[in-house]
Short mmCIF file of C-alpha atoms in Angstrom, two decimals:
data_model
loop_
_atom_site.label_atom_id
_atom_site.label_comp_id
_atom_site.label_asym_id
_atom_site.label_seq_id
_atom_site.Cartn_x
_atom_site.Cartn_y
_atom_site.Cartn_z
CA MET A 1428 0.00 0.00 0.00
CA ASP A 1429 2.93 2.28 0.72
CA PHE A 1430 3.81 2.12 -3.00
CA TYR A 1431 0.40 3.55 -3.94
CA VAL A 1432 0.75 6.27 -1.30
CA ARG A 1433 4.14 7.35 -2.65
CA SER A 1434 2.86 7.32 -6.25
CA ALA A 1435 -0.07 9.54 -5.29
CA SER A 1436 2.28 11.88 -3.41
CA ILE A 1437 4.37 12.30 -6.56
CA ILE A 1438 1.28 13.17 -8.61
CA ASP A 1439 0.27 15.83 -6.07
CA LYS A 1440 3.74 17.36 -6.29
CA LEU A 1441 3.71 17.27 -10.08
CA ASN A 1442 0.30 18.90 -10.24
CA ALA A 1443 1.55 21.59 -7.85
CA GLY A 1444 4.62 22.17 -10.04
CA GLN A 1445 6.96 21.25 -7.18
CA GLY A 1446 9.52 19.20 -9.07
CA SER A 1447 10.21 16.91 -11.98
CA LEU A 1448 8.96 13.33 -12.17
CA LYS A 1449 12.45 11.85 -12.06
CA GLY A 1450 13.50 14.01 -9.12
CA LEU A 1451 10.34 13.26 -7.14
CA ALA A 1452 10.64 9.53 -7.87
CA THR A 1453 14.19 9.64 -6.51
CA LEU A 1454 13.00 11.29 -3.29
CA HIS A 1455 10.27 8.67 -2.82
CA ASP A 1456 12.40 5.71 -3.92
CA LYS A 1457 12.57 2.77 -1.53
CA GLN A 1458 14.60 -0.36 -2.29
CA GLY A 1459 15.18 0.64 -5.88
CA ASP A 1460 11.52 0.93 -6.94
CA GLY A 1461 11.86 4.40 -8.46
CA ARG A 1462 11.23 3.17 -11.98
CA ARG A 1463 8.06 1.38 -10.93
CA LEU A 1464 6.92 4.63 -9.34
CA ILE A 1465 7.58 6.49 -12.59
CA ALA A 1466 5.67 3.89 -14.61
CA LEU A 1467 2.58 3.96 -12.36
CA VAL A 1468 2.53 7.77 -12.21
CA ILE A 1469 2.75 8.07 -16.00
CA GLU A 1470 0.02 5.50 -16.59
CA THR A 1471 -2.25 7.15 -14.02
CA LEU A 1472 -1.72 10.60 -15.54
CA LYS A 1473 -2.51 9.24 -19.01
CA TYR A 1474 -6.01 8.40 -17.73
CA TRP A 1475 -6.28 11.31 -15.30
CA PRO A 1476 -9.34 13.12 -16.80
CA SER A 1477 -11.16 9.80 -17.25
CA LEU A 1478 -10.36 8.72 -13.70
CA GLN A 1479 -11.66 12.04 -12.37
CA ALA A 1480 -14.87 11.64 -14.35
CA VAL A 1481 -15.41 8.07 -13.13
CA LEU A 1482 -14.72 8.93 -9.49
CA ALA A 1483 -17.02 11.96 -9.66
CA ALA A 1484 -19.85 9.73 -10.89
CA THR A 1485 -19.51 7.33 -7.95
CA ASP A 1486 -19.87 7.77 -4.20
CA LEU A 1487 -16.40 6.37 -3.41
CA LEU A 1488 -14.89 9.65 -2.25
CA ASP A 1489 -18.08 10.76 -0.48
CA ARG A 1490 -18.16 7.60 1.61
CA GLN A 1491 -14.48 6.63 1.90
CA ALA A 1492 -12.40 9.85 1.81
CA ARG A 1493 -11.98 9.70 5.58
CA GLN A 1494 -10.81 6.09 5.40
CA LEU A 1495 -8.25 6.93 2.73
CA ALA A 1496 -6.98 9.88 4.76
CA HIS A 1497 -6.96 7.84 7.97
CA TYR A 1498 -4.83 5.14 6.37
CA LYS A 1499 -1.96 7.44 5.56
CA LEU A 1500 -1.80 8.66 9.15
CA SER A 1501 -2.16 5.38 10.99
CA GLU A 1502 -0.97 2.38 9.04
CA ARG A 1503 2.50 3.38 7.86
CA SER A 1504 5.04 1.55 9.99
CA ALA A 1505 7.49 3.47 12.12
CA LYS A 1506 10.39 2.21 10.01
CA ASP A 1507 8.86 3.57 6.84
CA ASP A 1508 7.77 6.84 8.43
CA LYS A 1509 10.46 8.85 6.66
CA VAL A 1510 7.94 10.49 4.36
CA LYS A 1511 7.32 14.01 5.58
CA SER A 1512 3.75 15.15 6.09
CA ASP A 1513 3.98 17.54 3.15
CA ARG A 1514 4.64 14.56 0.87
CA LEU A 1515 1.46 12.68 1.86
CA PRO A 1516 -1.21 12.51 -0.87
CA LYS A 1517 -4.68 13.90 -1.02
CA PRO A 1518 -7.36 11.21 -0.58
CA ALA A 1519 -8.74 11.98 -4.06
CA THR A 1520 -5.32 11.44 -5.64
CA LEU A 1521 -4.79 8.19 -3.78
CA ALA A 1522 -8.23 7.03 -4.93
CA ALA A 1523 -7.32 7.85 -8.55
CA VAL A 1524 -4.10 5.81 -8.37
CA LEU A 1525 -5.95 2.85 -6.86
CA ALA A 1526 -8.79 3.17 -9.39
CA HIS A 1527 -6.25 3.16 -12.24
CA ASP A 1528 -4.95 -0.30 -11.30
CA LEU A 1529 -8.49 -1.55 -10.80
CA LEU A 1530 -9.79 -0.21 -14.13
CA PHE A 1531 -6.86 0.09 -16.54
CA SER A 1532 -4.00 -2.20 -15.47
CA LYS A 1533 -3.46 -5.41 -17.44
CA LYS A 1534 -4.58 -7.65 -14.60
CA GLY A 1535 -7.34 -5.33 -13.41
CA VAL A 1536 -6.54 -5.94 -9.77
CA LEU A 1537 -4.79 -4.09 -6.97
CA ALA A 1538 -1.31 -5.13 -5.87
CA LEU A 1539 -2.63 -5.62 -2.34
CA PRO A 1540 -3.66 -8.63 -0.24
CA LYS A 1541 -7.38 -9.26 -0.48
CA SER A 1542 -7.62 -8.90 3.29
CA HIS A 1543 -6.16 -5.38 3.25
CA ARG A 1544 -8.69 -2.80 4.38
CA ILE A 1545 -8.10 -0.49 1.42
CA ALA A 1546 -8.35 -3.41 -1.02
CA GLN A 1547 -11.70 -4.32 0.50
CA ILE A 1548 -12.92 -0.73 0.19
CA MET A 1549 -11.93 -0.55 -3.48
CA GLN A 1550 -13.36 -3.98 -4.28
CA GLY A 1551 -16.62 -2.90 -2.64
CA HIS A 1552 -16.86 -0.10 -5.22
CA ALA A 1553 -15.34 -2.04 -8.14
CA ALA A 1554 -18.62 -2.83 -9.89
CA GLN A 1555 -19.78 0.78 -9.69
CA LEU A 1556 -16.39 2.07 -10.96
CA ARG A 1557 -16.36 -0.34 -13.92
CA ALA A 1558 -19.94 0.52 -14.83
CA GLU A 1559 -19.12 4.24 -14.84
CA LYS A 1560 -16.08 3.58 -16.99
CA GLU A 1561 -18.25 1.85 -19.59
CA ARG A 1562 -20.75 4.72 -19.51
CA LEU A 1563 -17.90 7.16 -20.06
CA LYS A 1564 -16.73 5.18 -23.11
CA ILE A 1565 -20.23 5.36 -24.55
CA ARG A 1566 -20.53 9.11 -23.92
CA THR A 1567 -17.12 9.88 -25.47
CA GLY A 1568 -17.35 7.37 -28.31
CA ALA A 1569 -14.24 5.56 -27.09
CA GLY A 1570 -13.97 2.13 -28.65
CA SER A 1571 -11.44 0.87 -26.11
CA ASP A 1572 -9.92 1.69 -22.75
CA ALA A 1573 -6.85 3.12 -24.51
CA ALA A 1574 -9.07 5.67 -26.25
CA LEU A 1575 -9.76 7.22 -22.83
CA GLN A 1576 -6.15 8.31 -22.49
CA VAL A 1577 -5.03 11.93 -22.76
CA SER A 1578 -4.35 12.65 -26.43
CA GLN A 1579 -0.69 12.98 -27.39
CA PRO A 1580 0.41 16.48 -28.41
CA SER A 1581 2.36 17.36 -31.50
CA VAL A 1582 5.94 18.53 -31.02
CA ALA A 1583 8.27 20.53 -33.23
CA HIS A 1584 10.27 18.34 -35.55
CA GLY A 1585 12.52 19.89 -38.16
CA LYS A 1586 11.72 22.97 -40.20
CA GLY A 1587 8.05 23.77 -39.97
CA LYS A 1588 7.10 20.14 -39.40
CA SER A 1589 5.48 18.42 -36.49
CA ARG A 1590 4.89 14.87 -35.46
CA GLU A 1591 2.93 13.03 -32.82
CA ILE A 1592 4.94 11.78 -29.89
CA ASP A 1593 5.63 8.12 -30.64
CA ASP A 1594 3.88 6.03 -28.02
CA GLU A 1595 6.79 3.60 -28.26
CA ARG A 1596 8.98 6.28 -26.67
CA ASP A 1597 8.40 6.29 -22.93
CA PRO A 1598 7.47 9.85 -21.84
CA VAL A 1599 10.49 9.91 -19.54
CA LEU A 1600 13.04 7.36 -20.66
CA GLY A 1601 12.80 7.42 -24.48
CA LYS A 1602 12.92 4.43 -26.78
CA THR A 1603 16.26 3.25 -25.37
CA ARG A 1604 17.12 2.09 -21.90
CA TRP A 1605 20.61 3.39 -21.27
CA MET A 1606 22.78 1.41 -18.85
CA ARG A 1607 26.25 2.48 -17.73
CA ILE A 1608 28.84 -0.21 -17.09
CA ASN A 1609 30.01 0.36 -13.53
CA LEU A 1610 33.79 0.20 -13.92
CA LEU A 1611 34.17 -0.26 -10.16
CA ARG A 1612 32.61 -3.72 -10.48
CA TRP A 1613 32.98 -4.68 -14.15
CA THR A 1614 35.15 -3.93 -17.17
CA VAL A 1615 33.63 -3.27 -20.58
CA ALA A 1616 35.08 -6.55 -21.86
CA GLU A 1617 33.63 -8.50 -18.92
CA ALA A 1618 30.24 -6.91 -19.48
CA LEU A 1619 30.16 -7.74 -23.18
CA ASP A 1620 31.35 -11.32 -22.50
CA TRP A 1621 28.66 -11.89 -19.87
CA LEU A 1622 25.94 -10.49 -22.12
CA ALA A 1623 27.08 -12.60 -25.07
CA GLN A 1624 27.08 -15.75 -22.94
CA ASN A 1625 23.52 -14.95 -21.85
CA GLY A 1626 22.14 -14.58 -25.37
CA TRP A 1627 22.62 -10.86 -26.07
CA GLN A 1628 23.69 -9.68 -29.51
CA LEU A 1629 25.94 -6.64 -30.00
CA VAL A 1630 24.64 -4.58 -32.93
CA GLU A 1631 25.17 -1.21 -34.55
CA LYS A 1632 22.43 1.12 -33.37
CA SER A 1633 20.13 2.43 -36.11
CA GLN A 1634 17.31 4.96 -35.95
CA ASN A 1635 14.93 2.14 -35.10
CA SER A 1636 14.44 0.80 -31.61
CA LEU A 1637 16.63 -2.05 -30.44
CA GLN A 1638 14.99 -5.43 -30.33
CA PRO A 1639 14.91 -7.56 -27.18
CA LEU A 1640 18.30 -9.22 -26.57
CA GLN A 1641 20.05 -6.61 -28.71
CA ILE A 1642 22.59 -4.18 -27.24
CA HIS A 1643 24.68 -1.35 -28.63
CA LEU A 1644 27.95 0.02 -27.21
CA ASP A 1645 27.78 3.80 -27.39
CA GLY A 1646 30.36 5.46 -29.62
CA GLU A 1647 30.71 8.64 -27.55
CA ILE A 1648 30.70 7.40 -23.95
CA PRO A 1649 32.72 4.15 -23.94
CA SER A 1650 31.15 2.58 -20.84
CA LEU A 1651 27.54 3.18 -21.94
CA LEU A 1652 25.25 0.46 -23.31
CA ALA A 1653 21.92 0.86 -25.08
CA PHE A 1654 19.21 -1.74 -24.42
CA SER A 1655 15.67 -2.16 -25.62
CA ARG A 1656 13.02 -0.51 -23.46
CA ALA A 1657 11.62 -4.02 -23.04
CA LEU A 1658 14.44 -4.86 -20.62
CA ASP A 1659 13.02 -5.92 -17.25
CA LEU A 1660 15.30 -4.44 -14.59
CA VAL A 1661 13.63 -6.34 -11.76
CA SER A 1662 15.01 -9.66 -13.01
CA PHE A 1663 18.24 -8.34 -14.59
CA ALA A 1664 21.10 -9.53 -12.36
CA PRO A 1665 23.81 -7.01 -13.43
CA TYR A 1666 21.48 -4.14 -12.57
CA GLN A 1667 20.43 -5.61 -9.25
CA ASP A 1668 24.01 -6.14 -8.03
CA GLY A 1669 25.37 -2.80 -9.28
CA ARG A 1670 27.46 -3.96 -12.24
CA LEU A 1671 25.17 -1.95 -14.51
CA ILE A 1672 23.63 1.38 -13.51
CA ALA A 1673 20.55 2.82 -15.19
CA GLN A 1674 21.56 6.29 -16.35
CA ASP A 1675 20.37 8.41 -19.26
CA LYS A 1676 23.02 9.16 -21.88
CA ALA A 1677 22.74 12.92 -21.37
CA SER A 1678 23.25 12.46 -17.63
CA CYS A 1679 26.52 10.63 -18.33
CA MET A 1680 27.99 13.55 -20.29
CA PRO A 1681 29.02 15.83 -17.37
CA ALA A 1682 31.09 13.20 -15.53
CA HIS A 1683 32.52 11.94 -18.82
CA LEU A 1684 33.71 15.44 -19.74
CA LEU A 1685 35.26 15.96 -16.32
CA LEU A 1686 37.09 12.64 -16.63
CA THR A 1687 38.50 13.20 -20.11
CA ALA A 1688 40.86 16.02 -19.07
CA SER A 1689 44.50 15.40 -19.95
CA GLN A 1690 45.66 16.39 -16.45
CA ARG A 1691 45.07 14.38 -13.28
CA PRO A 1692 43.10 16.35 -10.65
CA GLY A 1693 44.21 16.59 -7.06
CA LEU A 1694 40.63 16.83 -5.76
CA VAL A 1695 37.18 16.45 -7.33
CA ILE A 1696 34.00 18.02 -5.96
CA ASP A 1697 30.42 17.18 -6.92
CA ALA A 1698 28.65 20.33 -5.77
CA THR A 1699 25.07 18.95 -5.75
CA ALA A 1700 25.59 15.22 -5.73
CA ALA A 1701 22.28 13.43 -5.01
CA PRO A 1702 20.94 11.07 -6.19
CA GLY A 1703 24.47 9.92 -7.12
CA ASN A 1704 24.66 8.69 -10.72
CA LYS A 1705 27.18 11.35 -11.74
CA THR A 1706 29.11 10.97 -8.48
CA THR A 1707 29.50 7.22 -8.86
CA MET A 1708 30.53 7.63 -12.50
CA LEU A 1709 33.30 9.98 -11.34
CA ALA A 1710 34.43 7.45 -8.75
CA ALA A 1711 34.53 4.72 -11.38
CA GLY A 1712 36.59 6.76 -13.84
CA LEU A 1713 39.11 8.61 -11.67
CA PRO A 1714 42.62 7.26 -11.01
CA PRO A 1715 43.01 5.57 -7.61
CA GLY A 1716 43.82 7.98 -4.84
CA VAL A 1717 42.00 11.04 -6.17
CA PRO A 1718 39.58 12.11 -3.41
CA ILE A 1719 35.96 12.97 -4.21
CA MET A 1720 33.87 15.25 -2.01
CA ALA A 1721 30.14 14.91 -2.72
CA PHE A 1722 28.04 17.72 -1.22
CA GLU A 1723 24.29 17.46 -0.66
CA ARG A 1724 22.44 19.85 1.61
CA ASP A 1725 19.15 17.94 1.95
CA ARG A 1726 19.32 15.25 4.65
CA GLY A 1727 16.83 12.96 2.94
CA ARG A 1728 18.71 13.07 -0.35
CA VAL A 1729 21.98 12.38 1.47
CA GLU A 1730 20.63 8.96 2.43
CA THR A 1731 19.79 8.28 -1.21
CA LEU A 1732 23.31 9.35 -2.20
CA LYS A 1733 24.91 7.07 0.37
CA LYS A 1734 22.78 4.15 -0.77
CA MET A 1735 23.74 4.77 -4.39
CA CYS A 1736 27.44 4.89 -3.49
CA ASN A 1737 27.17 1.60 -1.58
CA ILE A 1738 25.45 -0.12 -4.51
CA ALA A 1739 28.06 1.18 -6.94
CA GLY A 1740 31.00 0.09 -4.77
CA CYS A 1741 32.28 3.52 -3.71
CA GLY A 1742 30.66 3.76 -0.31
CA LYS A 1743 32.35 4.23 3.03
CA GLY A 1744 35.20 1.77 3.51
CA SER A 1745 35.70 1.00 -0.19
CA THR A 1746 38.96 1.58 -2.07
CA GLN A 1747 37.57 4.53 -4.03
CA ALA A 1748 35.26 5.83 -1.32
CA VAL A 1749 33.27 9.01 -1.95
CA ARG A 1750 33.18 11.46 0.96
CA VAL A 1751 29.46 12.25 1.28
CA ILE A 1752 29.00 15.55 3.13
CA ASN A 1753 25.59 16.83 4.27
CA HIS A 1754 26.36 20.51 3.73
CA ASP A 1755 25.47 23.40 1.44
CA PHE A 1756 28.16 23.79 -1.23
CA MET A 1757 27.43 27.51 -1.37
CA LYS A 1758 28.83 27.82 2.17
CA VAL A 1759 32.14 26.09 1.40
CA ARG A 1760 35.21 28.32 1.59
CA ALA A 1761 38.82 27.80 0.56
CA LYS A 1762 39.90 27.05 4.13
CA ASP A 1763 37.35 24.24 4.34
CA LEU A 1764 39.03 22.16 1.66
CA PRO A 1765 41.64 19.51 2.45
CA LEU A 1766 45.25 19.91 1.40
CA PHE A 1767 45.84 18.39 -2.02
CA GLU A 1768 48.41 18.43 -4.81
CA GLY A 1769 47.38 19.47 -8.30
CA ASN A 1770 44.24 21.24 -9.43
CA LEU A 1771 40.59 21.13 -8.44
CA PHE A 1772 37.84 19.81 -10.72
CA VAL A 1773 34.20 20.61 -9.93
CA LEU A 1774 30.93 19.24 -11.32
CA VAL A 1775 28.08 21.76 -10.95
CA ASP A 1776 24.62 20.38 -11.74
CA PRO A 1777 22.33 22.75 -9.80
CA SER A 1778 18.60 22.88 -9.22
CA CYS A 1779 16.81 23.83 -12.42
CA SER A 1780 13.35 23.95 -13.96
CA GLY A 1781 13.60 20.31 -15.05
CA SER A 1782 12.08 21.33 -18.37
CA GLY A 1783 14.20 18.78 -20.22
CA ILE A 1784 12.28 16.05 -18.44
CA ARG A 1785 8.96 17.77 -17.81
CA ALA A 1786 8.63 18.77 -21.47
CA ARG A 1787 7.81 15.15 -22.16
CA LEU A 1788 5.14 15.10 -19.43
CA ASP A 1789 3.49 18.50 -19.73
CA HIS A 1790 0.50 17.11 -21.60
CA LEU A 1791 -0.17 14.79 -18.63
CA SER A 1792 0.50 17.08 -15.66
CA GLN A 1793 -2.27 19.29 -14.30
CA SER A 1794 0.09 21.75 -12.62
CA GLY A 1795 -0.41 24.75 -14.84
CA GLN A 1796 2.97 25.97 -13.57
CA ASP A 1797 4.79 27.32 -16.55
CA ASP A 1798 8.41 28.31 -16.54
CA THR A 1799 7.50 31.97 -16.20
CA PRO A 1800 10.09 34.71 -16.76
CA ASP A 1801 10.19 35.44 -13.03
CA ARG A 1802 10.78 31.82 -12.13
CA LEU A 1803 13.49 31.39 -14.77
CA LYS A 1804 15.13 34.61 -13.62
CA ALA A 1805 15.27 33.34 -10.04
CA LEU A 1806 16.65 29.97 -11.11
CA SER A 1807 19.18 31.61 -13.39
CA GLY A 1808 20.33 33.83 -10.52
CA PHE A 1809 20.90 30.81 -8.29
CA GLN A 1810 22.69 28.91 -11.06
CA THR A 1811 24.95 31.89 -11.78
CA ALA A 1812 25.76 32.17 -8.07
CA ILE A 1813 26.69 28.51 -7.57
CA LEU A 1814 28.75 28.36 -10.77
CA SER A 1815 30.58 31.55 -9.80
CA HIS A 1816 31.19 30.11 -6.34
CA ALA A 1817 32.82 27.02 -7.84
CA MET A 1818 35.02 29.17 -10.09
CA ARG A 1819 36.31 31.11 -7.06
CA LEU A 1820 37.59 28.02 -5.25
CA PRO A 1821 41.40 27.84 -5.04
CA ARG A 1822 43.20 25.98 -7.81
CA ALA A 1823 39.95 25.26 -9.64
CA SER A 1824 40.94 24.61 -13.24
CA ARG A 1825 38.09 22.61 -14.80
CA ILE A 1826 34.36 22.97 -14.11
CA VAL A 1827 31.54 21.15 -15.86
CA TYR A 1828 28.20 22.96 -15.71
CA SER A 1829 25.03 21.06 -16.61
CA THR A 1830 21.25 21.22 -16.26
CA CYS A 1831 18.29 19.10 -17.30
CA SER A 1832 16.70 22.24 -18.75
CA ILE A 1833 16.02 23.30 -22.32
CA HIS A 1834 15.78 27.04 -21.52
CA ARG A 1835 18.59 29.34 -22.60
CA GLU A 1836 18.07 31.40 -19.41
CA GLU A 1837 19.41 28.46 -17.38
CA ASN A 1838 22.00 27.37 -19.90
CA GLU A 1839 23.82 29.62 -22.37
CA ASP A 1840 22.81 32.78 -20.52
CA VAL A 1841 24.36 31.53 -17.27
CA VAL A 1842 27.63 30.51 -18.94
CA MET A 1843 27.93 33.74 -20.90
CA ARG A 1844 27.17 35.78 -17.78
CA VAL A 1845 29.94 34.24 -15.66
CA LEU A 1846 32.50 34.34 -18.46
CA ALA A 1847 31.85 38.07 -18.86
CA LYS A 1848 32.57 38.88 -15.20
CA PRO A 1849 35.84 40.88 -14.92
CA GLU A 1850 37.14 38.70 -12.08
CA PHE A 1851 36.87 35.55 -14.22
CA VAL A 1852 38.19 37.27 -17.34
CA ASN A 1853 41.26 38.30 -15.32
CA GLN A 1854 41.70 34.74 -14.06
CA GLY A 1855 41.63 33.38 -17.60
CA TRP A 1856 38.46 31.31 -17.49
CA GLU A 1857 37.35 30.19 -20.94
CA LEU A 1858 34.87 27.85 -22.56
CA LEU A 1859 36.41 24.61 -23.74
CA PRO A 1860 36.15 24.37 -27.56
CA ARG A 1861 34.04 21.83 -29.42
CA SER A 1862 37.09 19.78 -30.39
CA GLN A 1863 37.39 18.73 -26.71
CA VAL A 1864 33.69 18.50 -25.84
CA LEU A 1865 32.15 15.45 -27.54
CA PRO A 1866 32.81 16.88 -31.03
CA SER A 1867 30.70 14.20 -32.74
CA TRP A 1868 27.53 15.29 -30.90
CA THR A 1869 25.67 17.38 -33.45
CA ARG A 1870 23.30 19.49 -31.33
CA ARG A 1871 25.21 22.42 -29.90
CA GLY A 1872 24.44 25.68 -28.07
CA LEU A 1873 22.23 28.46 -29.38
CA VAL A 1874 24.24 30.92 -31.45
CA GLU A 1875 21.81 33.76 -30.70
CA ALA A 1876 22.43 33.25 -26.96
CA CYS A 1877 26.21 33.41 -27.46
CA LYS A 1878 26.42 36.93 -28.93
CA GLY A 1879 26.27 35.47 -32.41
CA SER A 1880 29.49 33.47 -31.93
CA GLN A 1881 29.34 30.07 -33.61
CA ASP A 1882 32.58 29.03 -31.87
CA LEU A 1883 31.16 29.72 -28.42
CA ALA A 1884 27.88 27.97 -29.23
CA ASP A 1885 29.79 24.97 -30.58
CA GLY A 1886 31.56 24.65 -27.25
CA MET A 1887 28.24 23.85 -25.55
CA ILE A 1888 26.13 20.70 -25.83
CA ARG A 1889 22.35 20.52 -26.03
CA CYS A 1890 20.12 17.43 -25.96
CA ASP A 1891 16.50 17.69 -27.03
CA PRO A 1892 14.15 14.68 -27.26
CA ALA A 1893 11.65 16.77 -29.21
CA GLN A 1894 14.26 17.10 -31.95
CA GLY A 1895 15.03 13.39 -32.09
CA ASP A 1896 17.77 12.97 -29.48
CA ASP A 1897 17.35 9.67 -27.65
CA SER A 1898 17.83 11.21 -24.21
CA ASN A 1899 16.33 13.70 -21.82
CA GLY A 1900 16.59 17.40 -22.57
CA PHE A 1901 19.98 18.51 -21.27
CA PHE A 1902 22.74 21.13 -21.43
CA VAL A 1903 26.48 20.82 -20.75
CA ALA A 1904 29.41 23.24 -20.91
CA VAL A 1905 33.02 22.90 -19.73
CA LEU A 1906 34.87 25.89 -18.31
CA THR A 1907 38.66 25.83 -17.95
CA ARG A 1908 41.25 28.12 -16.50
CA THR A 1909 44.10 28.89 -18.85
CA THR A 1910 46.32 31.28 -16.84
CA GLU A 1911 48.98 30.37 -14.27
CA ASP A 1912 46.90 31.98 -11.53
CA VAL A 1913 45.22 28.74 -10.45
CA ASP A 1914 46.57 29.02 -6.92
CA ALA A 1915 44.52 32.15 -6.15
CA GLY A 1916 42.24 31.77 -3.16
CA MET A 1917 38.63 32.80 -2.81
CA LEU A 1918 38.27 36.18 -4.49
CA PRO A 1919 35.66 38.81 -3.55
CA SER A 1920 32.76 39.00 -5.95
CA THR A 1921 32.51 42.05 -8.15
CA GLU A 1922 28.74 41.83 -7.99
CA GLN A 1923 26.24 40.67 -5.42
CA GLU A 1924 24.26 37.67 -6.61
CA THR A 1925 20.81 37.54 -5.11
CA LEU A 1926 18.73 34.45 -4.58
CA SER A 1927 14.97 34.41 -4.32
CA PRO A 1928 13.97 31.34 -2.29
CA ALA A 1929 10.29 32.02 -2.96
CA ALA A 1930 10.86 31.56 -6.68
CA LEU A 1931 12.98 28.42 -6.40
CA PRO A 1932 11.50 24.88 -6.60
CA ALA A 1933 10.26 23.46 -3.33
CA SER A 1934 13.10 20.92 -3.36
CA SER A 1935 15.56 23.81 -3.35
CA LYS A 1936 13.82 25.93 -0.69
CA SER A 1937 14.23 23.36 2.04
CA ALA A 1938 17.88 23.00 1.17
CA LEU A 1939 18.56 26.67 1.95
CA ARG A 1940 18.34 25.92 5.67
CA ASP A 1941 21.66 25.80 7.52
CA ASP A 1942 23.04 22.73 9.19
CA THR A 1943 24.17 23.50 12.73
CA ASP A 1944 27.06 21.96 14.62
CA PRO A 1945 29.05 23.16 17.66
CA LEU A 1946 32.25 23.02 15.63
CA GLY A 1947 30.96 25.44 13.01
CA ASP A 1948 30.88 25.07 9.20
CA LEU A 1949 34.65 24.87 8.73
CA ASP A 1950 35.23 22.12 11.25
CA VAL A 1951 32.12 20.11 10.31
CA LEU A 1952 33.66 19.61 6.89
CA THR A 1953 37.11 18.90 8.33
CA TYR A 1954 35.58 16.30 10.62
CA PHE A 1955 33.84 14.48 7.76
CA VAL A 1956 36.93 14.52 5.54
CA PHE A 1957 39.75 13.91 8.04
CA GLY A 1958 38.23 12.83 11.34
CA ASN A 1959 37.90 14.29 14.79
CA GLN A 1960 41.60 14.89 15.62
CA LEU A 1961 42.29 17.34 12.81
CA ALA A 1962 38.93 19.03 13.37
CA GLN A 1963 39.86 19.70 16.99
CA GLU A 1964 43.29 21.00 15.97
CA ARG A 1965 41.72 23.46 13.54
CA LEU A 1966 39.22 24.55 16.16
CA LYS A 1967 42.01 25.14 18.68
CA ARG A 1968 44.02 27.23 16.20
CA ARG A 1969 40.95 29.31 15.37
CA ARG A 1970 40.34 30.05 19.08
CA LEU A 1971 43.97 31.20 19.52
CA ARG A 1972 43.66 33.86 16.80
#
């Protein structure tokens, strides 16, 4: 029953415009069931208007709303009571999710024991619900249950053309299921050998979908495999034990571009690390001995990050352990960082509108929350601030900036804004050219957003599923420092960046709260990275000043 409650909670958040489907599924994920959550939410939203019509024509909510509300407060076990009250669903939403499985799932039954109180309530109204569904089909002229789904919108495709969204392409995951070979547990050769021995065929990927038992090794990201969307992850052993990690191709690009630098970093920071796919990819690709600091300011998401690191083989106690730090990256100062030789690399993937993912769900969501100019301005301000903060860290020489947004305000505009700041011009920060940023990827930045410079636009990467890219909507740019002044410490800002918490997504607002500790910010970080002894030494020195 908890699975239905979490699915309904996600729908409420989506309809309130409080996050993207993928992000909300990550927050509500338990025991790796995030993809099942996504599937149920999508299927429920496809039938949302029909479900509302059917429920309105019955007395289910009139008679049982209190029971549905009472369940969520009383029957969740103490161990599972990590879901905050603001994530609990409305009774009407929970009823819609339950009614979907009763009316439109393949088996037409709830995934609940027959003795469960909620199952008994729904079964008591099943005949009435099914009768109203048939009446709705007659009224609307629907010849089948599928005809009751929300109609698919047309999307831009080429010059002046449009096409219907192909139903074969999952609204979130596309026609391909991308799986990254976890190099901490498997080599590419071992993966291909295992797959071949288990009946998989390695093929060249065409424009058509892969068939079951066909795989393709990506030509741009060497450890990435493409599978058919028919792949069942629940029974797929390499996924269950962490040898393969489900990760969209676009999401692999930032870590890949940080790893392909010719120089070896002395320290790597993931500024906003949860849920952990990019972090674990960094851990798998870095030379042994290079420390990784993964910052995440939300306590709930920290647990997800730790779990992901443990599954991938880079958790606490492992050879290539990631240092997971529950702290706001925006509060990190030069003196908080450990001593290291070489330069600093930073991955900055901040909170964004999620439009690269939501664009494929807008026709299902009831939120009505558009990416208004004010909201994009607030997000862009935050993104500019966090990217600028990373660029001011001492010995920072390579920074990858990425978003899952399709809006230039969050992408090219942010990059162009920071590169134009006098402090960064003086420090020699530049955009890495196309020749070093996945040159074979055809979709690049918007020239009109780069002051008409084709070279600057070519240095940025865009992914757009509406234009045929088999990935989520995404943006990536790599900034590098080319002067000898990489040892400069934190420099004062030449302008005051302002953040508007009211305009940020709900997932970001909660993260603006400070963590408190008697040692203070500096020594909290020292404690996590080095242990108590050095933290106490730093605290003693600070008191003697």
